[in-house]
């Protein structure tokens, strides 16, 4: 049976000579083409064209099998026009990716990777993943792995996954390992965000403590400060009201000296943390017990000092990160306010 020659639209405005090469594809179909065009786009096709023939008079033939003829026609059309229709991508995207990889057409390969990534579903993700591995497409491979991770239950029910489990256990193992690593990273990230949130709250508590002891607020303030008749809720810190309640309790609690009050222990820990964060080494610091803690640190080296110093560094780091996230003008105002704060030794209840 003689091969059937199909005419294709080269989608180009150039005047082309008579075809001098034929591409034979599935079911004996023959596609006419031009050797110069094919060789200029694909080095693999160029090697085929330059290969010596048995008879000088015989026509140049390139065999492309294993993919539908319409996919080959779309592939040849791209070699001439550098364009691929959405319809062709919908029908033959995977075939075109394989052809672009085999015949080294990087422009088409990138187009296929992008197109297939946009068309990923739970039904086709396993097939696209296998093809991405074979065609050296890491970006598409990663997209497939992520979709598998987020929709594993749905993918597990597909025929593609069942086939994979039976015939490619190594790829199944890679997928399961990737999912496990993703869950581990997610847990670490969640734990890191929680820790940073805690350090941020402690940093705000340190600033709030200095604000209360130096400027005074609605219920607690320094002895030297004048009491304002009109006292509105503090809008500077979200923790200010709670910290004032804790200070008032600490000042009047009868259990504090015996160490039996949990709230007093918490306040004591805040005072101690401030002493590690505070940079004032003289007695001018406004926060109570700051200098006493600093002197005690110099005289005694406790086992838990390293933990407190590490906590102080992380709290200071959280303060810097929080400051960097603010607008520049507000950040400058906070820096000036910190520099100009006068030091007062103690506080009183208002």
mmCIF file of C-alpha atoms in Angstrom:
data_model
loop_
_atom_site.group_PDB
_atom_site.id
_atom_site.type_symbol
_atom_site.label_atom_id
_atom_site.label_comp_id
_atom_site.label_asym_id
_atom_site.label_seq_id
_atom_site.Cartn_x
_atom_site.Cartn_y
_atom_site.Cartn_z
ATOM 1 C CA UNK A 1 0.000 0.000 0.000
ATOM 2 C CA UNK A 2 1.445 3.335 -1.090
ATOM 3 C CA UNK A 3 1.878 5.948 1.674
ATOM 4 C CA UNK A 4 -0.749 8.671 1.809
ATOM 5 C CA UNK A 5 0.620 12.198 1.386
ATOM 6 C CA UNK A 6 -1.156 14.888 3.378
ATOM 7 C CA UNK A 7 -0.934 18.586 2.668
ATOM 8 C CA UNK A 8 -0.429 20.840 5.698
ATOM 9 C CA UNK A 9 -0.679 24.549 6.356
ATOM 10 C CA UNK A 10 2.857 25.742 7.089
ATOM 11 C CA UNK A 11 1.411 28.960 8.643
ATOM 12 C CA UNK A 12 4.097 31.140 7.114
ATOM 13 C CA UNK A 13 4.117 34.039 4.674
ATOM 14 C CA UNK A 14 7.413 32.982 3.149
ATOM 15 C CA UNK A 15 7.491 31.692 -0.416
ATOM 16 C CA UNK A 16 8.601 28.095 -0.133
ATOM 17 C CA UNK A 17 10.102 25.911 -2.878
ATOM 18 C CA UNK A 18 8.930 22.399 -3.617
ATOM 19 C CA UNK A 19 9.243 20.002 -0.660
ATOM 20 C CA UNK A 20 12.498 18.029 -0.744
ATOM 21 C CA UNK A 21 11.996 15.793 2.318
ATOM 22 C CA UNK A 22 9.110 13.631 3.551
ATOM 23 C CA UNK A 23 8.227 12.688 7.116
ATOM 24 C CA UNK A 24 6.688 9.225 7.401
ATOM 25 C CA UNK A 25 4.484 8.769 10.445
ATOM 26 C CA UNK A 26 1.852 6.420 11.845
ATOM 27 C CA UNK A 27 -0.287 4.357 9.445
ATOM 28 C CA UNK A 28 1.878 5.186 6.433
ATOM 29 C CA UNK A 29 1.024 8.889 6.268
ATOM 30 C CA UNK A 30 3.595 11.079 4.525
ATOM 31 C CA UNK A 31 4.107 14.772 5.348
ATOM 32 C CA UNK A 32 6.023 16.944 2.828
ATOM 33 C CA UNK A 33 8.569 19.373 4.291
ATOM 34 C CA UNK A 34 11.694 21.376 3.472
ATOM 35 C CA UNK A 35 15.116 20.175 4.592
ATOM 36 C CA UNK A 36 16.472 23.700 5.106
ATOM 37 C CA UNK A 37 13.651 24.651 7.497
ATOM 38 C CA UNK A 38 13.847 21.437 9.528
ATOM 39 C CA UNK A 39 17.648 21.577 9.793
ATOM 40 C CA UNK A 40 17.594 25.221 10.951
ATOM 41 C CA UNK A 41 15.286 24.445 13.894
ATOM 42 C CA UNK A 42 16.313 20.954 15.037
ATOM 43 C CA UNK A 43 19.910 19.651 15.152
ATOM 44 C CA UNK A 44 18.574 16.097 15.368
ATOM 45 C CA UNK A 45 16.579 16.474 12.162
ATOM 46 C CA UNK A 46 19.636 18.077 10.567
ATOM 47 C CA UNK A 47 21.642 14.911 11.304
ATOM 48 C CA UNK A 48 18.917 12.785 9.732
ATOM 49 C CA UNK A 49 18.868 14.947 6.620
ATOM 50 C CA UNK A 50 22.649 14.956 6.234
ATOM 51 C CA UNK A 51 22.890 11.199 6.617
ATOM 52 C CA UNK A 52 24.168 9.539 3.405
ATOM 53 C CA UNK A 53 21.549 7.759 1.285
ATOM 54 C CA UNK A 54 21.939 4.453 -0.513
ATOM 55 C CA UNK A 55 20.855 5.936 -3.823
ATOM 56 C CA UNK A 56 21.504 9.524 -4.767
ATOM 57 C CA UNK A 57 18.190 9.714 -6.621
ATOM 58 C CA UNK A 58 16.059 8.436 -3.708
ATOM 59 C CA UNK A 59 13.997 10.969 -1.752
ATOM 60 C CA UNK A 60 14.906 12.057 1.764
ATOM 61 C CA UNK A 61 12.708 10.338 4.342
ATOM 62 C CA UNK A 62 12.460 10.894 8.112
ATOM 63 C CA UNK A 63 10.598 8.301 10.178
ATOM 64 C CA UNK A 64 8.586 9.567 13.196
ATOM 65 C CA UNK A 65 6.535 6.804 14.792
ATOM 66 C CA UNK A 66 4.912 6.236 18.184
ATOM 67 C CA UNK A 67 2.748 9.370 18.161
ATOM 68 C CA UNK A 68 -0.474 10.239 16.282
ATOM 69 C CA UNK A 69 -0.070 11.662 12.802
ATOM 70 C CA UNK A 70 -1.957 14.841 13.767
ATOM 71 C CA UNK A 71 0.572 15.420 16.573
ATOM 72 C CA UNK A 72 3.412 15.165 14.022
ATOM 73 C CA UNK A 73 1.572 17.620 11.760
ATOM 74 C CA UNK A 74 1.260 20.062 14.685
ATOM 75 C CA UNK A 75 4.969 19.531 15.436
ATOM 76 C CA UNK A 76 6.003 20.271 11.833
ATOM 77 C CA UNK A 77 3.700 23.309 11.803
ATOM 78 C CA UNK A 78 5.513 24.689 14.841
ATOM 79 C CA UNK A 79 8.902 24.218 13.150
ATOM 80 C CA UNK A 80 7.730 26.535 10.377
ATOM 81 C CA UNK A 81 5.728 29.131 12.328
ATOM 82 C CA UNK A 82 6.918 28.899 15.980
ATOM 83 C CA UNK A 83 3.235 28.811 16.946
ATOM 84 C CA UNK A 84 1.121 26.147 18.596
ATOM 85 C CA UNK A 85 -2.646 26.473 18.901
ATOM 86 C CA UNK A 86 -4.498 25.888 22.161
ATOM 87 C CA UNK A 87 -6.497 23.162 20.432
ATOM 88 C CA UNK A 88 -3.306 21.303 19.493
ATOM 89 C CA UNK A 89 -2.003 21.702 23.038
ATOM 90 C CA UNK A 90 -5.254 20.323 24.453
ATOM 91 C CA UNK A 91 -5.151 17.254 22.226
ATOM 92 C CA UNK A 92 -1.433 16.548 21.774
ATOM 93 C CA UNK A 93 0.410 18.447 24.520
ATOM 94 C CA UNK A 94 2.126 15.332 25.900
ATOM 95 C CA UNK A 95 3.075 14.089 22.423
ATOM 96 C CA UNK A 96 4.469 17.493 21.493
ATOM 97 C CA UNK A 97 6.553 17.586 24.684
ATOM 98 C CA UNK A 98 8.044 14.193 23.828
ATOM 99 C CA UNK A 99 8.786 15.286 20.232
ATOM 100 C CA UNK A 100 10.323 18.596 21.332
ATOM 101 C CA UNK A 101 12.599 16.747 23.759
ATOM 102 C CA UNK A 102 13.669 14.041 21.301
ATOM 103 C CA UNK A 103 14.319 16.466 18.432
ATOM 104 C CA UNK A 104 15.807 19.243 20.628
ATOM 105 C CA UNK A 105 13.342 22.058 19.973
ATOM 106 C CA UNK A 106 13.635 24.104 23.223
ATOM 107 C CA UNK A 107 11.097 26.778 22.276
ATOM 108 C CA UNK A 108 8.368 24.187 21.752
ATOM 109 C CA UNK A 109 9.464 22.324 24.881
ATOM 110 C CA UNK A 110 8.972 25.418 27.059
ATOM 111 C CA UNK A 111 5.601 26.040 25.433
ATOM 112 C CA UNK A 112 4.543 22.461 26.194
ATOM 113 C CA UNK A 113 5.772 22.593 29.794
ATOM 114 C CA UNK A 114 3.765 25.741 30.397
ATOM 115 C CA UNK A 115 0.695 24.380 28.617
ATOM 116 C CA UNK A 116 0.724 21.031 30.411
ATOM 117 C CA UNK A 117 1.251 22.703 33.805
ATOM 118 C CA UNK A 118 -1.908 24.732 33.184
ATOM 119 C CA UNK A 119 -3.844 21.594 32.237
ATOM 120 C CA UNK A 120 -2.825 19.361 35.141
ATOM 121 C CA UNK A 121 -5.635 17.380 36.755
ATOM 122 C CA UNK A 122 -5.833 14.521 39.211
ATOM 123 C CA UNK A 123 -6.596 12.208 36.268
ATOM 124 C CA UNK A 124 -3.557 13.038 34.118
ATOM 125 C CA UNK A 125 -0.973 14.070 36.730
ATOM 126 C CA UNK A 126 0.638 10.618 37.005
ATOM 127 C CA UNK A 127 1.122 10.355 33.216
ATOM 128 C CA UNK A 128 2.482 13.903 32.989
ATOM 129 C CA UNK A 129 4.820 13.227 35.917
ATOM 130 C CA UNK A 130 6.311 10.163 34.222
ATOM 131 C CA UNK A 131 6.739 12.097 30.979
ATOM 132 C CA UNK A 132 8.339 15.043 32.806
ATOM 133 C CA UNK A 133 10.963 12.681 34.274
ATOM 134 C CA UNK A 134 11.736 11.186 30.865
ATOM 135 C CA UNK A 135 11.861 14.563 29.126
ATOM 136 C CA UNK A 136 14.040 16.327 31.716
ATOM 137 C CA UNK A 137 11.404 18.916 32.678
ATOM 138 C CA UNK A 138 12.087 19.701 36.385
ATOM 139 C CA UNK A 139 9.609 22.583 36.633
ATOM 140 C CA UNK A 140 6.766 20.447 35.325
ATOM 141 C CA UNK A 141 7.911 17.558 37.517
ATOM 142 C CA UNK A 142 7.725 19.785 40.617
ATOM 143 C CA UNK A 143 4.249 21.035 39.673
ATOM 144 C CA UNK A 144 3.079 17.441 39.346
ATOM 145 C CA UNK A 145 4.574 16.471 42.703
ATOM 146 C CA UNK A 146 2.867 19.398 44.413
ATOM 147 C CA UNK A 147 -0.505 18.548 42.895
ATOM 148 C CA UNK A 148 -0.011 14.934 43.993
ATOM 149 C CA UNK A 149 0.821 16.087 47.518
ATOM 150 C CA UNK A 150 -2.231 18.314 47.905
ATOM 151 C CA UNK A 151 -4.668 15.887 46.201
ATOM 152 C CA UNK A 152 -3.197 12.501 47.029
ATOM 153 C CA UNK A 153 -6.483 10.880 48.059
ATOM 154 C CA UNK A 154 -8.091 11.772 44.719
ATOM 155 C CA UNK A 155 -5.020 10.719 42.698
ATOM 156 C CA UNK A 156 -4.783 7.430 44.589
ATOM 157 C CA UNK A 157 -8.177 6.402 43.182
ATOM 158 C CA UNK A 158 -7.182 6.961 39.514
ATOM 159 C CA UNK A 159 -6.187 4.263 37.044
ATOM 160 C CA UNK A 160 -2.888 6.045 36.412
ATOM 161 C CA UNK A 161 -1.838 5.657 40.047
ATOM 162 C CA UNK A 162 -2.881 1.986 40.155
ATOM 163 C CA UNK A 163 -0.802 1.319 37.038
ATOM 164 C CA UNK A 164 2.139 3.181 38.571
ATOM 165 C CA UNK A 165 1.993 1.126 41.779
ATOM 166 C CA UNK A 166 2.155 -2.122 39.762
ATOM 167 C CA UNK A 167 4.818 -1.158 37.239
ATOM 168 C CA UNK A 168 7.024 1.574 38.742
ATOM 169 C CA UNK A 169 7.519 1.079 42.511
ATOM 170 C CA UNK A 170 10.617 3.326 42.530
ATOM 171 C CA UNK A 171 8.615 6.301 41.295
ATOM 172 C CA UNK A 172 5.914 5.485 43.852
ATOM 173 C CA UNK A 173 8.595 5.545 46.558
ATOM 174 C CA UNK A 174 9.898 8.925 45.328
ATOM 175 C CA UNK A 175 6.385 10.371 45.443
ATOM 176 C CA UNK A 176 5.676 9.077 48.949
ATOM 177 C CA UNK A 177 9.057 10.368 50.152
ATOM 178 C CA UNK A 178 8.330 13.810 48.654
ATOM 179 C CA UNK A 179 4.929 13.905 50.402
ATOM 180 C CA UNK A 180 6.533 12.938 53.716
ATOM 181 C CA UNK A 181 9.247 15.605 53.352
ATOM 182 C CA UNK A 182 6.596 18.181 52.451
ATOM 183 C CA UNK A 183 4.657 17.388 55.634
ATOM 184 C CA UNK A 184 7.862 17.622 57.677
ATOM 185 C CA UNK A 185 8.701 21.020 56.151
ATOM 186 C CA UNK A 186 5.165 22.207 56.808
ATOM 187 C CA UNK A 187 5.379 21.211 60.479
ATOM 188 C CA UNK A 188 8.768 22.924 60.844
ATOM 189 C CA UNK A 189 7.443 26.052 59.170
ATOM 190 C CA UNK A 190 4.375 26.088 61.423
ATOM 191 C CA UNK A 191 6.543 25.622 64.519
ATOM 192 C CA UNK A 192 8.909 28.390 63.336
ATOM 193 C CA UNK A 193 5.998 30.808 62.797
ATOM 194 C CA UNK A 194 4.641 30.032 66.261
ATOM 195 C CA UNK A 195 8.078 30.632 67.812
ATOM 196 C CA UNK A 196 8.512 33.903 65.938
ATOM 197 C CA UNK A 197 5.045 34.992 67.044
ATOM 198 C CA UNK A 198 5.987 34.230 70.657
ATOM 199 C CA UNK A 199 9.291 36.130 70.371
ATOM 200 C CA UNK A 200 7.404 39.029 68.801
ATOM 201 C CA UNK A 201 4.949 39.095 71.712
ATOM 202 C CA UNK A 202 7.817 39.031 74.222
ATOM 203 C CA UNK A 203 9.551 41.846 72.325
ATOM 204 C CA UNK A 204 6.373 43.930 72.487
ATOM 205 C CA UNK A 205 6.062 43.113 76.191
ATOM 206 C CA UNK A 206 9.618 44.416 76.769
ATOM 207 C CA UNK A 207 8.816 47.674 74.958
ATOM 208 C CA UNK A 208 5.517 47.941 76.812
ATOM 209 C CA UNK A 209 7.275 47.430 80.152
ATOM 210 C CA UNK A 210 9.678 50.289 79.391
ATOM 211 C CA UNK A 211 6.763 52.447 78.254
ATOM 212 C CA UNK A 212 4.847 51.857 81.498
ATOM 213 C CA UNK A 213 7.868 52.434 83.738
ATOM 214 C CA UNK A 214 9.115 55.561 81.914
ATOM 215 C CA UNK A 215 5.991 57.354 80.665
ATOM 216 C CA UNK A 216 3.175 55.782 82.635
ATOM 217 C CA UNK A 217 -0.093 54.524 81.263
ATOM 218 C CA UNK A 218 -3.729 54.237 82.331
ATOM 219 C CA UNK A 219 -3.226 52.464 85.685
ATOM 220 C CA UNK A 220 0.527 52.179 86.307
ATOM 221 C CA UNK A 221 3.325 54.707 85.941
ATOM 222 C CA UNK A 222 6.595 56.089 87.425
ATOM 223 C CA UNK A 223 6.577 57.949 90.755
ATOM 224 C CA UNK A 224 7.882 61.126 89.097
ATOM 225 C CA UNK A 225 5.114 61.322 86.493
ATOM 226 C CA UNK A 226 2.159 63.633 86.896
ATOM 227 C CA UNK A 227 -1.161 61.851 87.092
ATOM 228 C CA UNK A 228 -3.528 62.920 84.331
ATOM 229 C CA UNK A 229 -7.156 63.330 85.266
ATOM 230 C CA UNK A 230 -8.373 62.020 81.899
ATOM 231 C CA UNK A 231 -6.886 58.613 81.204
ATOM 232 C CA UNK A 232 -7.797 56.895 77.963
ATOM 233 C CA UNK A 233 -6.982 53.278 77.032
ATOM 234 C CA UNK A 234 -3.440 52.855 75.707
ATOM 235 C CA UNK A 235 -3.295 52.541 71.938
ATOM 236 C CA UNK A 236 0.444 51.967 71.551
ATOM 237 C CA UNK A 237 0.662 48.297 72.551
ATOM 238 C CA UNK A 238 -1.918 45.521 72.466
ATOM 239 C CA UNK A 239 -0.363 43.939 75.579
ATOM 240 C CA UNK A 240 -0.321 47.142 77.661
ATOM 241 C CA UNK A 241 -3.598 46.636 79.525
ATOM 242 C CA UNK A 242 -2.792 43.023 80.436
ATOM 243 C CA UNK A 243 0.737 43.895 81.545
ATOM 244 C CA UNK A 244 -0.568 46.685 83.786
ATOM 245 C CA UNK A 245 -2.967 44.237 85.445
ATOM 246 C CA UNK A 246 -0.026 41.864 86.004
ATOM 247 C CA UNK A 247 2.110 44.635 87.529
ATOM 248 C CA UNK A 248 -0.699 45.717 89.856
ATOM 249 C CA UNK A 249 -1.123 42.145 91.001
ATOM 250 C CA UNK A 250 2.649 41.728 91.458
ATOM 251 C CA UNK A 251 2.777 44.859 93.662
ATOM 252 C CA UNK A 252 0.002 43.719 95.994
ATOM 253 C CA UNK A 253 0.204 39.900 95.969
ATOM 254 C CA UNK A 254 0.777 38.297 99.384
ATOM 255 C CA UNK A 255 1.978 34.967 97.943
ATOM 256 C CA UNK A 256 4.772 36.578 95.918
ATOM 257 C CA UNK A 257 7.459 36.279 98.576
ATOM 258 C CA UNK A 258 6.768 32.589 99.114
ATOM 259 C CA UNK A 259 6.981 31.885 95.377
ATOM 260 C CA UNK A 260 3.544 30.292 95.259
ATOM 261 C CA UNK A 261 1.888 32.651 92.755
ATOM 262 C CA UNK A 262 2.041 31.733 89.064
ATOM 263 C CA UNK A 263 1.209 35.275 87.885
ATOM 264 C CA UNK A 264 3.976 36.742 90.026
ATOM 265 C CA UNK A 265 6.451 34.198 88.616
ATOM 266 C CA UNK A 266 5.480 35.303 85.118
ATOM 267 C CA UNK A 267 6.048 38.961 86.014
ATOM 268 C CA UNK A 268 9.367 38.064 87.631
ATOM 269 C CA UNK A 269 10.429 36.286 84.425
ATOM 270 C CA UNK A 270 9.555 39.401 82.385
ATOM 271 C CA UNK A 271 11.689 41.548 84.696
ATOM 272 C CA UNK A 272 14.547 39.073 84.342
ATOM 273 C CA UNK A 273 14.230 38.907 80.557
ATOM 274 C CA UNK A 274 14.330 42.691 80.409
ATOM 275 C CA UNK A 275 17.624 42.690 82.313
ATOM 276 C CA UNK A 276 19.167 40.475 79.611
ATOM 277 C CA UNK A 277 17.784 42.682 76.811
ATOM 278 C CA UNK A 278 18.596 46.015 78.452
ATOM 279 C CA UNK A 279 21.762 47.775 77.245
ATOM 280 C CA UNK A 280 21.987 50.248 80.147
ATOM 281 C CA UNK A 281 24.702 48.995 82.501
ATOM 282 C CA UNK A 282 24.311 51.782 85.070
ATOM 283 C CA UNK A 283 21.495 52.405 87.550
ATOM 284 C CA UNK A 284 19.591 54.726 85.203
ATOM 285 C CA UNK A 285 17.320 51.993 83.788
ATOM 286 C CA UNK A 286 13.698 52.706 84.512
ATOM 287 C CA UNK A 287 12.508 49.099 84.892
ATOM 288 C CA UNK A 288 12.509 47.660 88.459
ATOM 289 C CA UNK A 289 15.070 44.966 89.373
ATOM 290 C CA UNK A 290 16.997 45.513 86.116
ATOM 291 C CA UNK A 291 20.273 46.546 87.776
ATOM 292 C CA UNK A 292 19.915 43.909 90.497
ATOM 293 C CA UNK A 293 19.590 41.147 87.924
ATOM 294 C CA UNK A 294 22.569 42.478 85.956
ATOM 295 C CA UNK A 295 24.783 42.576 89.063
ATOM 296 C CA UNK A 296 23.678 39.093 90.022
ATOM 297 C CA UNK A 297 24.597 37.861 86.530
ATOM 298 C CA UNK A 298 28.089 39.287 86.933
ATOM 299 C CA UNK A 299 28.570 37.769 90.402
ATOM 300 C CA UNK A 300 27.013 34.344 89.773
ATOM 301 C CA UNK A 301 27.167 32.229 86.653
ATOM 302 C CA UNK A 302 24.026 30.114 86.621
ATOM 303 C CA UNK A 303 23.415 27.097 84.446
ATOM 304 C CA UNK A 304 20.339 28.672 82.875
ATOM 305 C CA UNK A 305 22.126 31.906 81.873
ATOM 306 C CA UNK A 306 22.850 30.547 78.392
ATOM 307 C CA UNK A 307 19.135 29.857 77.830
ATOM 308 C CA UNK A 308 18.168 33.353 78.951
ATOM 309 C CA UNK A 309 20.835 34.923 76.738
ATOM 310 C CA UNK A 310 19.604 32.891 73.749
ATOM 311 C CA UNK A 311 16.022 33.948 74.458
ATOM 312 C CA UNK A 312 17.148 37.587 74.739
ATOM 313 C CA UNK A 313 18.899 37.381 71.348
ATOM 314 C CA UNK A 314 15.805 35.934 69.702
ATOM 315 C CA UNK A 315 13.566 38.562 71.271
ATOM 316 C CA UNK A 316 15.938 41.313 70.083
ATOM 317 C CA UNK A 317 15.967 39.758 66.613
ATOM 318 C CA UNK A 318 12.149 39.703 66.567
ATOM 319 C CA UNK A 319 12.157 43.392 67.487
ATOM 320 C CA UNK A 320 14.500 44.199 64.585
ATOM 321 C CA UNK A 321 12.387 42.198 62.122
ATOM 322 C CA UNK A 322 9.233 43.904 63.368
ATOM 323 C CA UNK A 323 10.916 47.309 63.002
ATOM 324 C CA UNK A 324 12.013 46.519 59.430
ATOM 325 C CA UNK A 325 8.440 45.630 58.485
ATOM 326 C CA UNK A 326 7.222 49.119 59.499
ATOM 327 C CA UNK A 327 7.131 52.111 57.096
ATOM 328 C CA UNK A 328 10.375 54.129 57.171
ATOM 329 C CA UNK A 329 8.856 57.274 58.737
ATOM 330 C CA UNK A 330 7.238 55.335 61.585
ATOM 331 C CA UNK A 331 10.448 53.357 62.110
ATOM 332 C CA UNK A 332 12.481 56.577 62.418
ATOM 333 C CA UNK A 333 9.980 57.967 64.943
ATOM 334 C CA UNK A 334 10.295 54.822 67.077
ATOM 335 C CA UNK A 335 14.093 55.014 67.015
ATOM 336 C CA UNK A 336 14.062 58.680 68.102
ATOM 337 C CA UNK A 337 11.546 57.883 70.838
ATOM 338 C CA UNK A 338 13.764 55.091 72.155
ATOM 339 C CA UNK A 339 16.852 57.346 72.220
ATOM 340 C CA UNK A 340 15.085 60.268 73.942
ATOM 341 C CA UNK A 341 13.347 58.236 76.704
ATOM 342 C CA UNK A 342 14.475 59.478 80.170
ATOM 343 C CA UNK A 343 15.459 56.873 82.755
ATOM 344 C CA UNK A 344 13.347 56.527 85.933
ATOM 345 C CA UNK A 345 14.046 53.941 88.592
ATOM 346 C CA UNK A 346 10.649 52.759 89.742
ATOM 347 C CA UNK A 347 6.912 52.937 89.126
ATOM 348 C CA UNK A 348 3.739 53.473 91.101
ATOM 349 C CA UNK A 349 0.080 52.447 90.776
ATOM 350 C CA UNK A 350 -2.172 55.252 89.581
#
